[in-house]
């Protein structure tokens, strides 16, 4: 019994599943972000007149831009293609959403006074996950990894040689 508990402890603490964890976080955030794009697409006609303007774009153009960011970036993040680049527009979109929530919808309200039933926490959560993906990268279960292996093998090197140079 003691040996079983020791082995269980070592398996739970000593082994890391970082590539699987990165796949999970990419799929999770991609699906969650994609659902916003789908909802915006379905309700486009009712949202376009009231959607906030971004810079010099009107509401319908801003909404179209947001749908493109939500849909395309979500798919790229989920499959792990150009992952670190795909999270940058998503972070910018969520920064704008957070700005809009705090300054337009709830002006003058301190962020910590917004209740959990209001949507103020969602953009910050997405920003945090996107920044994690930006720092950690897509992992080995991604198109980025397989494409990089192809490029490395085309140069006549193996993965360990190339990673030593970096």
XYZ file of C-alpha atoms in Angstrom:
166
model
C 0.000 0.000 0.000
C 2.849 2.353 0.872
C 4.536 1.689 -2.495
C 1.245 2.378 -4.273
C 0.874 5.761 -2.543
C 4.482 6.692 -3.301
C 4.033 5.815 -6.976
C 0.754 7.712 -7.104
C 2.406 10.755 -5.531
C 5.303 10.650 -7.986
C 2.984 10.284 -10.972
C 0.834 13.193 -9.802
C 3.704 15.539 -8.995
C 6.757 14.402 -10.902
C 5.381 13.976 -14.395
C 4.254 16.905 -16.463
C 1.848 16.796 -19.320
C 2.610 20.287 -20.614
C 1.849 19.547 -24.269
C -1.478 17.993 -23.389
C -2.223 20.901 -21.054
C -1.449 23.402 -23.808
C -3.723 21.508 -26.198
C -6.502 21.561 -23.615
C -6.162 25.302 -22.918
C -6.051 26.059 -26.662
C -9.167 23.986 -27.336
C -10.994 25.374 -24.309
C -10.336 29.040 -25.012
C -10.829 28.536 -28.746
C -14.270 27.004 -28.271
C -15.270 29.638 -25.732
C -14.088 32.491 -27.982
C -15.663 30.876 -31.058
C -19.076 30.803 -29.407
C -19.001 34.604 -29.126
C -18.262 34.856 -32.836
C -21.115 32.486 -33.679
C -23.533 34.407 -31.436
C -22.490 37.690 -33.018
C -22.913 36.201 -36.496
C -26.374 34.801 -35.734
C -27.569 38.084 -34.194
C -25.773 40.340 -36.678
C -28.860 42.305 -37.807
C -29.966 43.149 -34.281
C -26.435 43.880 -32.989
C -25.102 45.984 -35.895
C -27.075 49.177 -35.121
C -26.107 49.159 -31.424
C -22.596 47.699 -31.631
C -19.949 50.180 -30.438
C -17.759 51.866 -32.993
C -14.050 51.107 -33.167
C -11.871 54.041 -34.249
C -13.444 55.369 -37.464
C -15.528 52.278 -38.318
C -19.292 52.253 -37.889
C -21.105 49.644 -35.775
C -21.699 47.111 -38.541
C -18.091 47.258 -39.769
C -16.823 46.981 -36.188
C -19.077 43.981 -35.606
C -17.860 42.337 -38.828
C -14.265 42.920 -37.761
C -14.978 41.465 -34.310
C -16.668 38.391 -35.831
C -13.661 37.825 -38.103
C -11.255 38.101 -35.174
C -13.370 35.790 -33.011
C -13.903 33.137 -35.671
C -10.544 33.098 -37.485
C -8.358 33.506 -34.402
C -10.364 30.855 -32.540
C -9.864 28.311 -35.286
C -6.151 29.131 -35.599
C -5.702 28.837 -31.830
C -7.576 25.526 -31.638
C -5.552 23.837 -34.380
C -2.332 25.503 -33.278
C -1.598 27.343 -36.517
C 0.271 30.650 -36.181
C -0.811 30.453 -32.562
C 1.295 33.230 -31.094
C 0.248 35.577 -33.882
C -3.419 34.578 -33.622
C -3.688 35.558 -29.969
C -2.538 39.143 -30.608
C -5.746 40.320 -32.395
C -7.771 38.389 -29.811
C -5.992 40.207 -26.966
C -6.592 43.567 -28.664
C -10.282 42.740 -29.165
C -10.668 41.767 -25.512
C -8.816 44.897 -24.353
C -11.280 46.961 -26.362
C -14.207 44.963 -24.936
C -12.952 45.525 -21.391
C -12.491 49.227 -22.081
C -16.020 49.423 -23.464
C -17.507 47.582 -20.476
C -15.744 49.688 -17.858
C -15.983 53.100 -19.532
C -19.173 52.985 -21.578
C -21.547 50.481 -19.976
C -20.576 51.106 -16.313
C -18.968 54.564 -16.313
C -17.662 55.734 -12.966
C -18.077 52.284 -11.396
C -15.002 50.844 -9.791
C -14.116 47.515 -11.449
C -14.274 45.637 -8.146
C -17.859 46.834 -7.608
C -19.128 45.134 -10.766
C -21.090 42.078 -9.700
C -20.360 38.578 -10.941
C -23.599 38.636 -12.931
C -22.299 41.445 -15.141
C -19.950 40.637 -18.035
C -16.982 42.705 -16.811
C -14.788 39.760 -15.880
C -14.951 37.840 -19.183
C -12.563 39.946 -21.276
C -9.971 39.923 -18.477
C -10.222 36.126 -18.242
C -9.705 35.787 -21.997
C -6.780 38.226 -21.919
C -5.091 36.168 -19.194
C -5.486 32.909 -21.099
C -4.345 34.482 -24.367
C -1.245 35.917 -22.683
C -0.489 32.466 -21.261
C -0.728 30.969 -24.766
C 1.449 33.790 -26.121
C 4.154 33.030 -23.552
C 3.885 29.214 -23.424
C 3.388 28.638 -27.134
C 1.212 26.022 -28.796
C 3.062 22.904 -27.615
C 3.929 19.781 -29.569
C 0.321 18.864 -30.355
C -0.153 21.640 -32.902
C 0.252 22.434 -36.572
C 2.963 24.935 -35.649
C 5.096 22.132 -34.213
C 4.602 19.827 -37.200
C 5.357 22.628 -39.654
C 8.514 23.512 -37.711
C 9.596 19.838 -37.841
C 9.084 19.868 -41.589
C 11.148 23.051 -41.973
C 13.911 21.673 -39.736
C 14.070 18.365 -41.641
C 14.150 20.225 -44.965
C 17.261 22.018 -43.729
C 18.867 18.627 -43.074
C 18.891 18.942 -39.297
C 17.071 17.199 -36.507
C 15.002 18.826 -33.786
C 17.671 18.715 -31.070
C 20.290 20.363 -33.322
C 17.968 23.187 -34.223
C 16.849 23.790 -30.648
C 20.483 24.012 -29.509
C 20.992 26.916 -31.924
C 17.974 28.743 -30.567
